[in-house]
Each structure stands twice: as C-alpha cells, then as structure tokens.
C-alpha cells in the first residue's frame, strides 16, 4: 500500500510539474488525462477508502473492544486477497490494450464506454475492490455486535470503534450501488446494452446519479475513521475525558445517515429540477452540522486540559486546521449560486484535497505516530517526526491553497494547459508540491528507520486509557491472554 | 489471523449472512431503479416488448423456485431434527429444481437468440429505444439472477457433501441455514423480476 501511495504521489507531482508553465511542459493532453485518471483510481479506490479501516481497523478494532480477533478472520484474509486481485486488475489497465484509461476516476458515461482506451480492467478492478470493502464492513459490524468484552457496553466503546461502525454501515449499504453501476458500464462496453447511451434511449445522467449515490457516502467512508482517530488522540494528549462523547457518536451516525441524501451536490450543473437542486443544497448544509459538532467537541476537550504536547497531537491539530478549511470550502460548493461558478474548477480540487489528503491523510499519519509504539514496540525519533510534519504542513498549504484562488479566477480542472494569467499561482502550487513531498519523505524515512532501531517502547507511552495500552507492545497474536472485563468506572476516557 | 480455533459463533455468521443479503438487495436495487426510470419514460414500448416474453415459461420457473425454497427450508428443519437422510434427499431435490430452472432459462434465452433478440443484434437495434432498453434490462437482470442461482447451486453442493461426510449435524448446520437464507433471497428477487418482465403487459 505504501508503494502504491508513492506511485500515486509521483503521478500527482508529475501533474503539478506539467502545470508549472502554460503549454506543454512534460506531457501532452492525453498523457495528462491518463495521469489524473490513474492518480485518482489509486488514491481513492486503493488508498483512502480502504486505508484506515484496513490498517488500523484490523489491528486495533479487536483490541479496543477487548476481543482476540475479528469475528471472521478468514473473511478478513479473503478481503485482503480480493483487494490484491482488484488492485492488480485495475493497474493492469496501464500495460496492455489501447492505452491507459483517460476518463478520470469518476468513469462518467457516455465517455467511459465510448473512449477507445482500456477501460474494462479499470472498471472491473474498481468493482472487485468494492467487494473487498463490503467484506471488511460486514466483518467489522459483526465483530462489534458480537465480540465486545464483558462490561464494554455500546456507550463505553472508544470513538474510533464507533467511527468504524458507522463507516462499516456505509460500506455495506453504498458500495453495492456503485458495484452494479460499474457492471452496467461493463455491459455497456461489451454488449452495447444502452443503459447510459442516449442513442439507444439510455440516460447518461442516470450514471451520474448512481455513481454519486455511492461516491458521496464514500467520502464519509474516507473521513469518518479519520475523525475517529482524532477523537482518540485528542483526549489522550489532553489527559481528560473527551467532551461530548455521546454528541460525537450521534454526529457520526448522523453523518452516515444524512450522507446518503446529498449526492446531488455533485450534479448541480448536470440538469436537475429546481426542487431537487434546493433539496440537495439544503441537505448538504445539514450534513455539515455534525462535522462542525465534532470540531467543537475536540476544541472543548483541549480547553483547560493538561496538554501533553507530542507528535500525534500535532498531527491532530494539523488535521483540525485543514479539515476546517476543507469543510468551509465545501460550504461554498454546496451553495447553488457559487457552485455553478466553481464547479469543475481548481477550487473543487483544492476542496477535496484539503479534506481527503489533509483530513484523511493527516489523520492516517497521526494514527501512525500514535499507535506506532504499540504496533512495532519501538519509539520513533520525535524531532525528525516533528520536522517532517512542519515541512509537510507548509508544503501542503502552499500546494492546495492557490487552487482555491485559481478556481475563483476561473481555472478549470483536468486540463494540462492554462492561460497565462494563471501562471503565478501555479508556480507557487508546484513548488508547494515539492516541499510537501520532502516533508512526507522525512516522516516516512523516520518511521521506517525507527521501526528497526528505535528505542523500545513502554506498554503505555502516552498514558492512554483505552484497552490497547494494557497489552504488551507489540501485542501478542491473540491480543489478550484473558479477555478483559470493564468495571463500572473503567472506560475509554476515564481520566481522574 | 491465526489457525488457532476461536469459538464458533453461529449467531455471528447468521448476522453476517443477513448483512450480505442487504448488500445483494441493493446490488439488484440499482437495476430496479434503472428499470423503473426507463419504464416511466417508455411506457408503451415496455408494454409491447413484454408481450414478446413467454408467460408460461416464466410462470413455471416461478413455481419451481418457490417449491425449491420450500424444499430447502424443509432440509434445514430435517437436519435440526437429526434426520440426515431426509435432509440429503431434500437438498438434492432443491438442486434438481434449481437445475431445471436454469434449463428452462436456457431454452427461453435460446428462443430469444433465435429470433435475433439479444443485446446489440441488428434486429434489436432497429426497434424503438424503449424496446432496446427493455431487452437490455431483461438480459442483464435475469442474467445476474441466473448467476446467483449458480452460486446457490454451488453452496448446496457443499451442503450436500458435508451431509454426506457427516461434518454437518443437528447441532452444526449453520451453512445450511445460511444457504437457505441465500436461496430465499434468490427467490425473492425472482418474485420481483417475474411480474416486472412477464406480467405487466
Ligand atoms: C462540510 C462538508 C462538505 C461539503 C459541504 C462538501 C461539498 C462538496 C461539493 C458541493 C462538491 C461538488 C463540487 C463540484 O463538483 O462542483 C464536493 C466535491 C468533492 N468532495 Fe466535498 N464536501 C464536504 C466534505 C467532504 C468530505 C468529508 C470529503 C472526503 C473525505 C469530500 C470529498 C469530495 C470530493 C472527492 C469531491 C470531488 C469529486 C470529483 O468531482 O472528483 N468532501 N464537495
Ligand atoms: Cu459529495
């Protein structure tokens, strides 16, 4: 997965390099289209959607609820193999057939069945990956229902577990829709059925609806676990009970639920009735409320706490900053009048990178620095970790903030070329990409080195109160010798 | 992931199966949405096209599937009561019914192909857009359904072999219960497909 991420990152860097100057810099239109398609497929389907649940969920979910393993270990292994197969199929699209796919990760019809490029493996790969996602979600739901240790009531579960629970339901209920949609594209390409082909009576707009019915909830698959991680890190380093424990749970479930009904905000310019436009816009604003509730709760937890300033907390703070910028820019896109203007501009690219990379990506790195001692039994070098973080944070903002500006002055997304007036901001953005990559590699190399020769970690280096801090670092294969029992006063955040 | 055996949890695998069934319903749900939208847009053409389908074949297949659901449910009851022999017979009966269903489907589709009615055929392309969509949906939905029948068949063969080598007993029969749930799902989807394609003319 790390290797895939680095490939995806390099593709991103290549695109930014292309945009260093107007006109052709290192690649032409077709190559640029292929690059952003592969970048999107890798980052969304292979990294961000499965990332946190697969890496940290599988490892920590059982420990956090006091179980020896997930409910279906074999199914878990199966999900991993399906992932490998899906990834292989999707990436094979690059190497044979009539050239790499060029539709973008959204596979919009009718282009996705008209283009001569090698779409089939890409679409099929995404379908198979969806399967893997469903299986993981199913496994997590059953695990949480069946395997909580004695005393671990629903409202004693750590918030990361709650966020995985909400995520798992979305995975289960939304992924089949995109599955069937992708199958329809495949049938369309191979058998000429006409679902989305206006020449045969089909409707390409239907594709967009079906796609976003999944893909908007999917953005919550990406962000909910990230919010869960932050909800673990903040109380641990504030040494204090999290503020509004139940409010965070309710907001998680509210996001999971309302998130189903806002997909239309991706289609404000596609042609919908006025009523539909207003409804989707209103619901989009509603779904932002629970996200804001969480931010307020985190801030309130930090308020007057005895804060233990360590690397994971820095990541959490960085997360909160970029998440707020991303969320507020989402408001600009969720409002009809502004979106008609901003749709398909660099502004949208800025928005979702702030949330997906800044949000989920930073939360992933935060989780890495939080749980690293537990997973590897070693500490990392905090100095280097913090240096990398600062450089990455600066680079990140230099890279994506100009995109808001560029979008506002009218630069469209997904073009390899641009008008001269967009030049200055693009230079800044491209240089930002170099700074950010540098920071990232510092962070990464530090972690890799520390996993080999860092100082041995204690059982509970951060004074955490959740169950993973009661087992040895790294945990034994079956986590606990004896299934733990939670007493009345024990709980995930019971600081005295 | 270990090979150490954790305790068996039948309840868990049943919840798991139910969740999986939800996802299957949603999978078909996407196609049902497409069906209803295109039917709404092309009422007359859908009406005309449905007349082409053979009601009696559809009806026979409906009866076959309903019966097979019953036999499999009985097979489960039998195994719970420890009547392994009866359970074997009933599971085999279900398998045979499922195969008959597929044979029927084969002849039905075969007849369509003979009349040059298949996705992308020259003849179909000359019909109206609504009819093209109707047959596209017909083949996609019944095709996907047939695929589920085949998966169900495989499951039932596994059940049968477990009954045979006695690894499935009156207190270890989760696989049969789950196969039964799955088979009812296949049945229910057909109960929707049948009126939508054959009956509403
Ligand atoms: C405060 C909450 C949010 C609001 C109001 C919001 C709103 C929007 C809107 C209206 C668009 C469509 C813009 C356009 O194409 O014209 C959009 C695009 C997008 N959003 Fe958000 N968003 C929010 C949170 C998120 C989150 C949490 C994620 C992911 C973790 C996310 C990921 C994306 C992505 C990936 C796209 C672009 C899809 C594409 O066209 O390629 N957003 N957002
Ligand atoms: Cu959205």
XYZ file of C-alpha atoms and ligand atoms in Angstrom:
741
model
C 0.000 0.000 0.000
C 2.826 2.348 0.841
C 4.321 1.604 -2.566
C 1.016 2.352 -4.227
C 0.810 5.608 -2.344
C 4.240 6.625 -3.551
C 3.228 5.830 -7.136
C 0.097 7.929 -6.679
C 2.123 10.721 -5.143
C 4.581 10.682 -8.038
C 1.736 10.939 -10.514
C 0.475 13.956 -8.592
C 3.918 15.515 -8.659
C 4.136 14.874 -12.393
C 0.847 16.691 -12.951
C 1.959 19.617 -10.870
C 5.176 19.728 -12.869
C 3.189 19.813 -16.074
C 1.288 22.787 -14.706
C 4.479 24.663 -13.853
C 4.171 26.654 -17.031
C 1.488 27.171 -19.647
C 1.624 24.918 -22.689
C 3.232 21.553 -22.826
C 5.880 21.139 -20.151
C 6.461 17.414 -19.813
C 3.317 15.815 -21.215
C 0.513 16.439 -23.647
C -3.241 16.318 -23.190
C -3.683 12.557 -23.494
C -0.883 11.728 -21.091
C -2.190 14.264 -18.622
C -5.666 12.720 -18.776
C -4.234 9.261 -18.236
C -2.163 10.538 -15.329
C -5.003 12.110 -13.388
C -7.152 9.048 -14.023
C -4.587 6.669 -12.585
C -3.797 9.084 -9.766
C -7.484 9.227 -8.821
C -8.045 5.487 -9.071
C -5.033 4.659 -6.924
C -5.630 7.325 -4.332
C -9.378 6.873 -3.915
C -10.036 3.193 -4.500
C -6.728 1.747 -3.381
C -5.552 4.051 -0.623
C -8.028 6.336 1.041
C -11.157 4.181 1.046
C -9.553 1.037 2.463
C -6.639 2.759 4.243
C -7.628 3.457 7.835
C -10.047 0.540 8.296
C -7.671 -1.983 6.752
C -4.504 -0.894 8.506
C -5.638 0.411 11.874
C -9.114 -1.081 11.990
C -7.947 -4.649 11.564
C -5.159 -4.185 14.035
C -6.871 -2.169 16.745
C -10.595 -2.792 16.455
C -10.411 -6.172 18.248
C -8.051 -4.822 20.903
C -10.137 -1.744 21.530
C -13.230 -3.789 22.285
C -11.328 -6.433 24.213
C -11.515 -9.229 21.664
C -8.904 -11.692 20.498
C -9.599 -11.217 16.818
C -12.286 -10.036 14.435
C -15.401 -12.181 14.076
C -14.379 -13.748 10.773
C -10.600 -13.921 10.483
C -10.790 -15.965 7.314
C -13.139 -13.480 5.699
C -10.643 -10.820 6.595
C -7.910 -12.665 4.797
C -10.257 -13.116 1.851
C -10.909 -9.390 1.788
C -7.173 -8.788 1.617
C -6.780 -11.149 -1.328
C -9.726 -9.606 -3.128
C -8.015 -6.273 -2.637
C -4.807 -7.580 -4.189
C -6.711 -9.029 -7.135
C -8.692 -5.831 -7.636
C -5.589 -3.686 -7.443
C -3.797 -5.897 -9.937
C -6.670 -5.784 -12.397
C -7.061 -2.026 -12.076
C -3.389 -1.338 -12.579
C -3.075 -3.813 -15.428
C -5.175 -1.371 -17.443
C -1.992 0.635 -17.846
C 0.029 -2.033 -19.540
C -1.997 -3.601 -22.297
C -4.859 -2.750 -24.601
C -5.240 0.537 -26.372
C -3.662 2.873 -23.903
C -4.351 3.765 -20.295
C -7.849 4.912 -19.269
C -8.492 8.627 -19.582
C -11.885 9.268 -18.026
C -10.912 10.374 -14.541
C -11.709 8.274 -11.500
C -15.414 9.037 -11.910
C -15.776 6.971 -15.111
C -18.529 9.285 -16.366
C -20.763 7.878 -19.071
C -21.020 8.150 -22.013
C -17.299 8.756 -22.371
C -16.400 5.715 -20.296
C -17.936 3.358 -22.832
C -17.088 5.390 -25.914
C -13.407 6.042 -25.329
C -11.026 3.749 -27.150
C -8.750 3.389 -24.156
C -8.528 0.335 -21.994
C -11.395 0.978 -19.580
C -12.531 -2.555 -18.841
C -9.792 -3.552 -16.408
C -10.050 -0.236 -14.575
C -13.801 -0.531 -14.085
C -13.640 -4.220 -13.264
C -10.832 -3.563 -10.793
C -12.909 -0.912 -9.033
C -15.793 -3.384 -8.869
C -13.631 -6.059 -7.272
C -12.217 -3.557 -4.789
C -15.762 -2.692 -3.803
C -16.258 -6.315 -2.862
C -13.266 -6.175 -0.587
C -14.677 -3.070 1.045
C -18.057 -4.721 1.637
C -16.475 -7.778 3.203
C -14.433 -5.639 5.581
C -17.510 -3.645 6.587
C -19.526 -6.777 7.204
C -16.792 -8.247 9.326
C -16.491 -5.108 11.445
C -20.216 -4.820 12.094
C -20.478 -8.409 13.244
C -17.323 -8.069 15.322
C -18.657 -5.029 17.133
C -22.011 -6.664 17.742
C -20.689 -9.980 18.966
C -17.235 -9.639 20.407
C -17.288 -6.749 22.862
C -15.735 -7.893 26.130
C -17.820 -8.086 29.305
C -18.614 -4.598 30.559
C -17.979 -2.995 27.154
C -21.433 -1.529 26.606
C -22.207 0.411 23.438
C -21.536 3.668 25.220
C -18.214 2.506 26.578
C -16.720 1.900 23.183
C -13.828 4.096 22.122
C -14.823 6.604 19.465
C -12.561 5.090 16.854
C -14.638 1.938 17.159
C -17.822 3.941 16.756
C -16.456 5.616 13.678
C -15.538 2.251 12.183
C -19.036 1.078 12.958
C -20.621 3.985 11.096
C -18.168 3.535 8.257
C -18.891 -0.164 8.015
C -22.584 0.503 7.519
C -21.839 2.938 4.739
C -19.502 0.443 3.122
C -22.195 -2.161 3.295
C -25.098 -0.076 2.078
C -23.490 2.167 -0.510
C -20.864 0.025 -2.218
C -23.309 -2.388 -3.918
C -24.803 0.556 -5.799
C -21.521 1.540 -7.367
C -20.887 -2.162 -7.937
C -23.930 -2.559 -10.096
C -23.245 0.763 -11.800
C -19.794 -0.387 -12.799
C -21.251 -3.676 -14.019
C -23.642 -1.651 -16.148
C -20.736 0.251 -17.681
C -19.007 -3.045 -18.376
C -22.132 -4.460 -20.036
C -22.498 -1.265 -21.958
C -18.989 -1.516 -23.327
C -19.087 -5.205 -24.110
C -22.696 -5.856 -25.109
C -23.935 -2.459 -26.146
C -26.964 -2.584 -23.894
C -27.771 1.097 -23.871
C -28.312 1.871 -20.186
C -26.469 5.152 -20.441
C -26.349 5.626 -24.199
C -28.721 8.331 -25.451
C -28.569 6.826 -28.943
C -30.234 3.703 -27.549
C -32.626 5.500 -25.232
C -30.420 5.443 -22.146
C -29.583 8.417 -19.996
C -26.022 9.382 -19.072
C -27.333 11.485 -16.183
C -28.565 8.268 -14.591
C -24.960 7.167 -14.455
C -24.034 10.270 -12.520
C -26.845 9.695 -10.063
C -25.927 6.082 -9.463
C -22.257 6.891 -9.214
C -22.690 9.645 -6.648
C -25.236 7.699 -4.624
C -22.225 5.620 -3.763
C -19.439 8.093 -4.067
C -20.757 10.772 -1.824
C -21.279 8.313 1.049
C -17.855 7.025 0.079
C -16.289 10.335 1.011
C -17.595 9.620 4.503
C -16.053 6.189 4.336
C -12.862 8.142 3.870
C -13.335 10.756 6.575
C -15.239 9.044 9.411
C -12.399 6.773 10.508
C -10.127 9.798 10.322
C -12.405 11.660 12.699
C -12.369 8.581 14.906
C -8.585 8.647 15.099
C -8.626 12.308 16.054
C -11.215 11.554 18.739
C -8.731 9.088 20.261
C -5.655 11.257 20.046
C -7.168 14.423 21.486
C -8.368 13.051 24.843
C -5.208 11.006 25.328
C -2.982 14.028 24.980
C -5.380 16.287 26.838
C -5.358 13.772 29.704
C -9.043 14.305 30.055
C -12.401 12.790 29.253
C -13.495 13.694 25.753
C -16.018 16.474 25.693
C -19.433 15.406 24.396
C -18.771 11.692 23.992
C -22.362 10.987 23.033
C -22.610 14.023 20.779
C -19.662 12.683 18.798
C -21.316 9.300 18.457
C -24.598 10.811 17.372
C -22.860 13.053 14.885
C -21.015 10.044 13.468
C -24.242 8.189 12.897
C -25.951 11.326 11.606
C -23.221 11.816 9.039
C -23.508 8.203 7.992
C -27.254 8.589 7.571
C -27.692 12.055 6.055
C -24.655 11.439 3.870
C -26.853 9.213 1.745
C -29.081 12.030 0.627
C -26.733 14.689 -0.583
C -25.191 13.103 -3.662
C -26.911 15.614 -5.929
C -24.458 18.346 -4.925
C -22.018 16.844 -7.388
C -24.519 17.382 -10.156
C -25.740 20.932 -9.693
C -24.783 21.713 -13.263
C -25.854 18.404 -14.802
C -29.526 19.206 -15.173
C -31.984 18.568 -12.354
C -35.304 20.065 -11.366
C -35.277 23.202 -9.245
C -36.798 21.360 -6.306
C -34.094 18.726 -6.455
C -31.410 21.416 -6.558
C -32.747 23.194 -3.493
C -33.244 19.972 -1.575
C -29.756 18.697 -2.246
C -28.249 22.029 -1.362
C -30.179 22.213 1.904
C -29.257 18.662 2.866
C -25.630 19.374 2.051
C -25.665 22.190 4.545
C -27.340 19.957 7.103
C -24.687 17.283 6.793
C -22.011 19.834 7.596
C -23.511 20.387 11.056
C -22.415 17.083 12.618
C -18.904 17.638 11.261
C -18.820 21.018 12.931
C -20.105 19.468 16.185
C -17.092 17.220 16.242
C -14.692 20.072 15.728
C -16.282 21.979 18.601
C -16.043 18.921 20.814
C -12.366 18.493 20.062
C -11.662 22.114 20.795
C -13.673 21.904 24.013
C -11.682 18.845 25.047
C -8.443 20.754 24.575
C -9.798 23.675 26.545
C -8.245 23.859 30.025
C -6.669 20.422 29.636
C -3.228 19.461 30.900
C -1.912 19.066 27.429
C 0.879 16.657 26.681
C 2.385 18.112 23.501
C 3.579 15.181 21.438
C 3.791 14.410 17.720
C 0.379 12.681 17.412
C -1.297 15.730 18.905
C 0.480 17.980 16.417
C -0.955 15.833 13.656
C -4.399 16.093 15.184
C -4.124 19.871 15.336
C -2.915 19.989 11.740
C -5.881 17.823 10.857
C -8.324 20.167 12.534
C -6.955 23.141 10.670
C -7.031 21.638 7.189
C -10.314 19.894 7.846
C -11.927 23.188 8.692
C -10.574 24.843 5.579
C -11.807 21.911 3.520
C -15.207 21.865 5.172
C -15.749 25.588 4.779
C -14.771 25.429 1.128
C -17.328 22.636 0.870
C -19.951 25.112 2.014
C -19.063 27.363 -0.891
C -19.579 24.404 -3.205
C -22.764 23.266 -1.524
C -24.421 26.616 -2.138
C -26.088 26.621 -5.536
C -25.138 30.065 -6.745
C -21.460 29.719 -6.003
C -21.183 26.132 -7.168
C -22.477 26.844 -10.650
C -19.494 29.126 -10.961
C -16.954 26.992 -9.125
C -17.923 23.550 -10.409
C -15.166 21.824 -12.359
C -12.606 24.423 -11.422
C -9.401 24.087 -9.449
C -11.449 25.183 -6.418
C -13.055 21.752 -6.236
C -9.650 20.132 -6.465
C -8.489 22.308 -3.588
C -11.590 21.435 -1.556
C -11.292 17.725 -1.702
C -7.557 17.619 -1.295
C -7.864 19.670 1.857
C -10.326 17.126 3.149
C -9.105 13.859 1.707
C -5.378 14.401 1.840
C -5.316 16.963 4.608
C -8.047 15.247 6.559
C -7.724 11.536 5.993
C -4.050 11.660 5.080
C -3.020 13.654 8.138
C -5.221 11.522 10.373
C -3.508 8.448 8.953
C -0.113 9.871 9.778
C -1.413 10.933 13.170
C -2.634 7.402 13.804
C 0.729 6.120 12.649
C 2.556 8.267 15.186
C 0.018 7.490 17.887
C -0.026 3.725 17.567
C 3.481 3.189 16.202
C 4.936 2.299 19.631
C 2.176 -0.256 20.100
C 2.481 -1.769 16.649
C 6.250 -2.009 16.459
C 7.215 -1.978 20.107
C 9.619 0.868 19.393
C 9.604 4.645 19.699
C 10.336 6.914 16.776
C 12.561 9.946 16.726
C 10.201 12.766 17.731
C 12.491 15.520 16.493
C 12.560 14.236 12.933
C 8.884 13.402 13.067
C 8.026 16.968 14.015
C 10.373 18.451 11.433
C 8.787 16.370 8.711
C 5.346 17.376 9.876
C 6.077 21.089 9.778
C 7.632 20.916 6.327
C 4.772 18.810 5.049
C 2.190 21.142 6.518
C 3.751 24.207 4.924
C 4.116 22.427 1.589
C 0.569 21.185 1.761
C -0.885 24.636 2.168
C 1.373 26.102 -0.497
C 0.237 23.340 -2.831
C -3.526 23.463 -2.356
C -4.377 26.957 -1.137
C -3.510 28.521 -4.506
C -6.017 26.166 -6.082
C -8.834 27.966 -4.304
C -7.611 31.227 -5.762
C -7.097 29.702 -9.214
C -10.573 28.237 -9.171
C -12.057 31.553 -8.215
C -10.382 33.362 -11.076
C -11.651 30.670 -13.413
C -9.047 27.984 -13.987
C -10.818 24.747 -14.908
C -9.680 21.397 -13.564
C -8.399 18.468 -15.611
C -6.553 20.476 -18.282
C -2.873 20.133 -18.979
C -2.647 23.697 -20.218
C -3.831 27.082 -18.963
C -3.998 30.755 -19.793
C -1.058 32.993 -18.901
C -2.891 34.823 -16.105
C -2.930 31.607 -14.051
C 0.841 31.241 -14.171
C 1.989 32.804 -10.893
C -0.296 30.836 -8.597
C 0.558 27.627 -10.398
C 4.254 28.166 -9.789
C 3.558 28.523 -6.084
C 1.400 25.414 -6.117
C 4.000 23.318 -7.922
C 6.742 24.416 -5.569
C 4.455 23.568 -2.694
C 4.191 20.060 -4.065
C 7.969 19.671 -3.819
C 8.088 20.961 -0.275
C 5.252 18.703 0.763
C 6.855 15.640 -0.806
C 10.094 16.422 1.007
C 8.278 16.632 4.318
C 6.475 13.403 3.608
C 9.654 11.502 2.880
C 11.247 12.790 6.062
C 8.264 11.479 8.020
C 8.299 8.184 6.179
C 12.027 7.526 6.421
C 11.999 8.409 10.110
C 9.263 5.860 10.727
C 10.948 3.143 8.709
C 14.255 3.679 10.471
C 12.645 3.771 13.887
C 10.740 0.566 13.263
C 14.135 -1.140 13.005
C 16.237 0.579 15.615
C 14.088 2.908 17.701
C 14.255 2.681 21.478
C 11.954 0.004 22.940
C 8.500 1.377 23.735
C 6.678 1.031 27.022
C 3.283 -0.544 27.291
C 1.590 2.825 27.661
C 3.861 5.644 26.475
C 1.077 8.248 26.186
C -0.910 7.335 29.308
C -3.843 6.251 27.169
C -6.896 4.764 28.827
C -8.113 2.558 26.015
C -7.505 -1.176 26.104
C -4.681 -1.320 23.585
C -2.471 0.350 26.197
C -2.938 -2.571 28.569
C -1.366 -5.188 26.311
C 2.350 -5.566 25.529
C 3.941 -3.650 22.637
C 3.645 -5.177 20.092
C 0.541 -7.119 21.121
C 0.651 -10.922 21.051
C -1.139 -12.711 18.232
C -4.367 -13.142 20.125
C -4.117 -9.741 21.828
C -5.166 -10.836 25.320
C -4.317 -13.922 27.370
C -7.511 -13.413 29.259
C -10.473 -11.472 27.845
C -10.610 -8.276 29.936
C -13.638 -7.124 31.882
C -14.558 -3.480 32.209
C -15.784 -2.346 35.620
C -18.273 0.424 36.343
C -15.653 3.151 36.439
C -13.434 1.918 33.660
C -13.972 3.478 30.310
C -12.055 4.632 27.315
C -11.551 8.145 28.625
C -11.776 7.850 32.386
C -9.007 10.197 33.463
C -9.121 11.124 37.103
C -5.243 -14.275 11.574
C -4.296 -17.492 13.160
C -5.071 -21.111 12.756
C -5.901 -21.410 16.437
C -9.561 -22.155 16.577
C -11.612 -19.459 18.218
C -15.022 -20.458 19.497
C -17.704 -20.993 16.902
C -20.383 -18.314 16.862
C -23.442 -19.291 14.847
C -25.233 -16.104 15.731
C -22.375 -14.096 14.234
C -22.424 -15.953 10.962
C -26.162 -15.508 10.751
C -25.870 -11.746 11.259
C -23.138 -11.778 8.660
C -25.393 -13.537 6.197
C -28.216 -11.091 6.751
C -25.893 -8.179 6.154
C -24.677 -9.819 2.984
C -28.271 -10.233 1.850
C -28.824 -6.500 2.296
C -25.925 -5.797 0.002
C -27.332 -8.171 -2.593
C -30.700 -6.466 -2.479
C -29.006 -3.134 -3.031
C -26.998 -4.555 -5.886
C -30.188 -5.515 -7.663
C -31.696 -2.257 -6.419
C -29.526 -0.313 -8.859
C -31.010 -2.230 -11.758
C -34.524 -1.891 -10.403
C -34.022 1.874 -10.318
C -32.912 1.825 -13.933
C -35.913 -0.322 -14.806
C -38.437 1.964 -13.166
C -36.973 5.111 -14.689
C -36.904 3.722 -18.193
C -40.321 2.175 -17.845
C -41.640 5.552 -16.742
C -40.071 7.148 -19.795
C -41.168 4.488 -22.302
C -44.452 3.019 -21.077
C -45.740 1.929 -24.456
C -42.550 0.310 -25.688
C -42.115 -1.602 -22.434
C -45.658 -2.802 -22.781
C -45.096 -4.015 -26.330
C -41.794 -5.649 -25.542
C -43.174 -7.532 -22.555
C -45.641 -9.231 -24.849
C -42.712 -10.932 -26.538
C -41.832 -12.826 -23.378
C -43.292 -16.257 -22.809
C -45.553 -16.029 -19.788
C -45.842 -19.765 -19.313
C -42.070 -20.291 -19.062
C -41.908 -17.504 -16.518
C -44.756 -18.949 -14.537
C -43.262 -22.436 -14.498
C -39.973 -21.054 -13.307
C -41.707 -19.116 -10.555
C -43.371 -22.267 -9.314
C -40.096 -24.172 -9.500
C -38.259 -21.585 -7.458
C -40.958 -21.313 -4.822
C -41.011 -25.069 -4.441
C -37.245 -25.193 -4.183
C -37.313 -22.617 -1.401
C -39.724 -24.849 0.462
C -37.640 -27.983 -0.023
C -34.515 -26.267 1.215
C -36.320 -24.908 4.266
C -37.517 -28.440 4.958
C -33.992 -29.756 4.515
C -32.918 -27.387 7.266
C -35.693 -28.485 9.593
C -34.765 -32.090 8.898
C -31.132 -31.589 9.793
C -32.111 -29.844 13.015
C -34.152 -32.886 13.933
C -31.170 -35.083 13.170
C -32.739 -36.677 10.105
C -29.644 -36.501 7.944
C -31.013 -38.859 5.290
C -34.173 -36.815 4.741
C -32.131 -33.651 4.657
C -29.930 -35.109 1.937
C -32.928 -36.006 -0.181
C -34.481 -32.579 0.241
C -31.248 -30.766 -0.565
C -30.828 -32.901 -3.678
C -34.393 -32.093 -4.663
C -33.598 -28.403 -4.365
C -30.532 -28.864 -6.518
C -32.548 -30.611 -9.177
C -35.182 -27.880 -9.153
C -32.511 -25.237 -9.494
C -31.026 -27.046 -12.460
C -34.439 -27.359 -14.086
C -34.854 -23.623 -13.603
C -31.597 -22.997 -15.421
C -32.510 -25.371 -18.241
C -35.770 -23.525 -18.708
C -33.899 -20.252 -18.736
C -31.505 -21.663 -21.292
C -34.327 -22.535 -23.672
C -36.038 -19.234 -23.060
C -32.908 -17.241 -23.832
C -32.163 -19.591 -26.724
C -35.502 -18.795 -28.288
C -34.781 -15.085 -27.988
C -31.449 -15.526 -29.685
C -33.120 -17.464 -32.464
C -35.437 -14.542 -33.038
C -32.397 -12.348 -33.200
C -33.323 -10.669 -29.945
C -30.172 -10.126 -27.970
C -28.232 -7.055 -26.902
C -26.566 -5.447 -29.861
C -28.289 -7.615 -32.501
C -29.137 -5.965 -35.824
C -32.785 -6.738 -35.381
C -32.979 -5.272 -31.883
C -31.172 -2.135 -32.960
C -33.969 -1.425 -35.418
C -36.644 -1.499 -32.738
C -37.641 1.543 -30.724
C -35.410 2.827 -27.930
C -37.808 1.646 -25.248
C -37.699 -1.886 -26.596
C -33.924 -1.865 -26.785
C -33.824 -0.853 -23.137
C -36.421 -3.403 -22.140
C -34.453 -6.255 -23.605
C -31.187 -4.860 -22.301
C -32.634 -4.829 -18.808
C -34.257 -8.197 -19.301
C -30.985 -9.855 -20.186
C -28.974 -8.003 -17.569
C -31.367 -8.664 -14.710
C -32.304 -12.250 -15.454
C -28.649 -12.901 -16.287
C -27.480 -11.568 -12.951
C -30.214 -13.559 -11.271
C -29.145 -16.736 -13.059
C -25.613 -16.107 -11.841
C -26.973 -16.073 -8.314
C -28.747 -19.352 -8.956
C -25.440 -20.863 -9.978
C -23.768 -19.585 -6.813
C -26.647 -21.031 -4.788
C -26.150 -24.347 -6.553
C -22.510 -24.410 -5.577
C -23.461 -23.710 -1.967
C -25.940 -26.545 -1.990
C -23.396 -28.958 -3.375
C -21.124 -28.050 -0.473
C -24.009 -28.630 1.929
C -24.672 -31.989 0.357
C -21.068 -33.102 0.641
C -20.979 -32.030 4.295
C -24.123 -34.009 4.964
C -22.500 -36.905 3.182
C -19.289 -36.915 5.210
C -21.208 -36.143 8.401
C -19.494 -32.834 9.190
C -22.932 -31.275 9.166
C -25.011 -32.455 12.077
C -28.067 -31.493 14.064
C -26.028 -29.025 16.111
C -23.600 -27.854 13.445
C -25.653 -26.752 10.479
C -25.004 -23.056 10.094
C -24.014 -23.486 6.481
C -27.361 -24.998 5.632
C -29.246 -22.245 7.402
C -27.241 -19.576 5.619
C -27.633 -21.295 2.257
C -31.339 -21.341 2.942
C -31.349 -17.604 3.627
C -29.394 -17.006 0.472
C -31.737 -19.172 -1.540
C -34.766 -17.288 -0.234
C -33.080 -14.100 -1.379
C -32.668 -15.509 -4.878
C -36.301 -16.470 -4.734
C -37.491 -13.062 -3.592
C -35.604 -11.286 -6.322
C -37.266 -13.517 -8.846
C -40.647 -12.730 -7.305
C -39.985 -9.136 -8.315
C -38.486 -9.894 -11.701
C -41.336 -12.103 -12.784
C -44.163 -9.549 -12.635
C -41.946 -6.704 -13.861
C -40.963 -8.500 -17.032
C -43.683 -11.038 -17.710
C -46.876 -9.916 -16.036
C -47.153 -6.156 -16.511
C -48.029 -6.042 -20.168
C -18.562 20.067 5.100
C -18.809 19.046 4.372
C -18.703 19.006 2.848
C -19.386 19.714 1.923
C -20.458 20.741 2.197
C -18.920 19.281 0.614
C -19.387 19.763 -0.590
C -18.920 19.364 -1.834
C -19.498 19.747 -3.084
C -20.719 20.632 -3.239
C -18.771 19.169 -4.082
C -19.014 19.276 -5.576
C -18.302 20.400 -6.162
C -18.417 20.443 -7.637
O -18.072 19.449 -8.310
O -18.850 21.476 -8.148
C -17.740 18.421 -3.463
C -16.775 17.690 -4.150
C -15.976 16.745 -3.548
N -15.876 16.499 -2.195
Fe -16.850 17.508 -0.722
N -17.962 18.354 0.765
C -17.810 18.140 2.124
C -16.985 17.235 2.713
C -16.208 16.333 2.010
C -15.515 15.245 2.625
C -15.552 14.902 4.096
C -14.847 14.616 1.630
C -13.937 13.406 1.666
C -13.402 12.837 2.671
C -15.130 15.285 0.389
C -14.644 14.896 -0.838
C -15.012 15.446 -2.025
C -14.528 15.016 -3.298
C -13.565 13.840 -3.544
C -15.108 15.835 -4.270
C -14.835 15.864 -5.754
C -15.341 14.775 -6.556
C -14.967 14.932 -8.010
O -15.693 15.610 -8.736
O -13.938 14.366 -8.440
N -15.952 16.339 0.650
N -17.844 18.530 -2.083
Cu -20.291 14.898 -2.066
